[in-house]
Amino acid sequence: MKKNVIFSFILSVLFFGCATEANFKKPYYISNTQVNIGENSGICKFACVSFNFYNNSEQNIKSIKFSARVYDSEGESAGLISNGIRCNITCPIAPREDRSITISLDDIIGPEVDENYTVDFLYATEIEYEDGTSWADPFGLYCN
């Protein structure tokens, strides 16, 4: 009897370990992050951050919520009030598609742009798929 309990315990650990491993697959990748100073027609007047977003899932993305922090060249908070970016982008992205995304920094740093900025802790807080399901990472565990 004791052997059956131990065997059942080991099987359940292996089964649940394998089942939950798929839940930890990162559904996206962010690369080529850069801050651009100056006007970008239709997007920003003073500065913006651009990056490549790769849909690493098998589903079509409907919208994405992003979060990030902006710092000046000395590593200090670059925001007028807060250095946090929070935005929602609505754009379809097919499975395994790489999309260029640009987000305005105008509300964060304002018109007094005269130095090099960096963006850190950029990640998707929520991804909504076209089938109505969603994936969320509210704490930035999958941050690049």
Coordinates of C-alpha atoms in Angstrom, one line a residue:
M1 CA 0.0 0.0 0.0
K2 CA 2.8 2.4 0.9
K3 CA 4.5 1.7 -2.5
N4 CA 1.3 2.6 -4.3
V5 CA 1.0 5.9 -2.5
I6 CA 4.6 6.8 -3.2
F7 CA 4.2 5.7 -6.9
S8 CA 1.0 7.8 -7.2
F9 CA 2.7 10.8 -5.7
I10 CA 5.6 10.6 -8.1
L11 CA 3.3 10.2 -11.1
S12 CA 1.2 13.1 -10.1
V13 CA 4.3 15.3 -9.6
L14 CA 5.6 14.3 -13.1
F15 CA 2.2 14.8 -14.7
F16 CA 1.5 18.2 -13.1
G17 CA 5.1 19.3 -13.8
C18 CA 4.7 18.6 -17.5
A19 CA 1.2 20.1 -17.7
T20 CA 2.2 23.4 -16.1
E21 CA 5.5 23.7 -18.1
A22 CA 3.5 24.7 -21.1
N23 CA 1.9 27.6 -19.1
F24 CA 5.4 29.1 -18.7
K25 CA 6.1 29.4 -22.4
K26 CA 6.7 33.0 -23.2
P27 CA 4.1 34.0 -25.8
Y28 CA 6.1 37.0 -27.2
Y29 CA 9.6 38.4 -27.6
I30 CA 10.7 42.1 -27.7
S31 CA 13.9 43.1 -29.4
N32 CA 15.6 46.2 -30.9
T33 CA 14.3 48.6 -28.3
Q34 CA 15.3 52.2 -29.0
V35 CA 14.3 55.7 -28.0
N36 CA 13.9 58.2 -30.8
I37 CA 14.1 61.9 -30.1
G38 CA 12.1 64.2 -32.4
E39 CA 8.8 64.2 -34.1
N40 CA 7.4 61.0 -35.6
S41 CA 4.5 61.8 -37.9
G42 CA 1.2 60.7 -36.4
I43 CA 2.8 59.1 -33.3
C44 CA 4.7 61.7 -31.2
K45 CA 5.9 65.3 -31.2
F46 CA 8.9 65.0 -28.9
A47 CA 10.0 61.4 -28.4
C48 CA 9.0 57.8 -28.8
V49 CA 10.2 54.3 -28.1
S50 CA 10.2 51.7 -30.9
F51 CA 10.8 48.0 -30.8
N52 CA 10.0 44.7 -32.5
F53 CA 7.3 42.5 -31.1
Y54 CA 7.3 38.8 -32.0
N55 CA 4.1 36.8 -31.5
N56 CA 5.5 33.5 -30.2
S57 CA 2.0 31.9 -29.9
E58 CA -0.2 29.9 -32.2
Q59 CA -3.0 32.5 -31.8
N60 CA -3.8 35.8 -33.6
I61 CA -3.3 38.8 -31.3
K62 CA -6.0 41.4 -31.1
S63 CA -4.5 43.9 -28.6
I64 CA -1.5 44.2 -26.2
K65 CA -1.1 46.3 -23.0
F66 CA 2.5 47.4 -22.4
S67 CA 4.4 48.7 -19.4
A68 CA 7.9 50.1 -19.2
R69 CA 10.1 52.7 -17.4
V70 CA 12.0 55.6 -18.9
Y71 CA 15.4 56.8 -17.6
D72 CA 17.7 59.7 -18.6
S73 CA 21.3 59.3 -19.5
E74 CA 22.3 59.3 -15.8
G75 CA 19.9 56.5 -14.9
E76 CA 17.4 58.8 -13.1
S77 CA 13.7 58.8 -13.6
A78 CA 12.9 60.7 -16.8
G79 CA 9.3 61.4 -16.2
L80 CA 7.7 64.7 -15.4
I81 CA 5.6 63.0 -12.7
S82 CA 6.3 59.3 -13.2
N83 CA 8.6 57.5 -15.5
G84 CA 6.1 54.7 -16.2
I85 CA 4.7 53.9 -19.6
R86 CA 1.3 52.2 -19.7
C87 CA -0.4 51.9 -23.0
N88 CA -2.7 49.7 -25.0
I89 CA -2.0 48.9 -28.6
T90 CA -4.7 47.5 -30.9
C91 CA -3.2 45.8 -33.9
P92 CA -3.7 42.3 -35.3
I93 CA -0.5 40.2 -35.2
A94 CA -0.5 36.8 -36.7
P95 CA 1.2 33.8 -35.1
R96 CA 5.0 33.8 -35.5
E97 CA 4.8 37.4 -37.0
D98 CA 7.3 40.1 -36.1
R99 CA 5.7 43.6 -35.9
S100 CA 7.4 47.0 -35.4
I101 CA 5.7 49.0 -32.6
T102 CA 6.2 52.6 -31.7
I103 CA 4.8 54.3 -28.5
S104 CA 4.8 58.0 -27.8
L105 CA 6.8 59.3 -24.8
D106 CA 5.3 62.8 -25.0
D107 CA 3.1 62.5 -22.0
I108 CA 6.0 61.2 -19.8
I109 CA 8.9 63.4 -20.7
G110 CA 7.2 66.4 -22.3
P111 CA 8.8 69.0 -24.7
E112 CA 12.1 69.4 -22.7
V113 CA 13.9 66.7 -24.6
D114 CA 17.7 67.3 -24.8
E115 CA 19.4 64.1 -23.8
N116 CA 19.6 60.4 -24.4
Y117 CA 16.9 58.3 -22.8
T118 CA 16.7 54.6 -22.2
V119 CA 13.7 52.3 -21.7
D120 CA 13.9 49.5 -19.2
F121 CA 11.5 46.9 -17.9
L122 CA 9.5 46.8 -21.1
Y123 CA 7.0 44.0 -21.2
A124 CA 3.5 43.0 -22.2
T125 CA 1.1 43.1 -19.2
E126 CA -1.7 41.6 -21.1
I127 CA -2.3 40.1 -24.5
E128 CA -5.8 39.7 -25.8
Y129 CA -6.3 37.1 -28.6
E130 CA -8.9 37.3 -31.4
D131 CA -10.7 34.2 -30.0
G132 CA -11.5 36.1 -26.8
T133 CA -8.8 34.4 -24.6
S134 CA -6.1 36.4 -22.9
W135 CA -2.7 36.0 -21.3
A136 CA -1.5 38.3 -18.5
D137 CA 1.8 39.1 -16.7
P138 CA 0.9 41.9 -14.3
F139 CA 4.2 41.7 -12.4
G140 CA 6.7 41.6 -15.4
L141 CA 7.9 38.1 -14.8
Y142 CA 8.5 37.7 -18.6
C143 CA 10.1 41.1 -18.9
N144 CA 13.0 41.2 -21.4

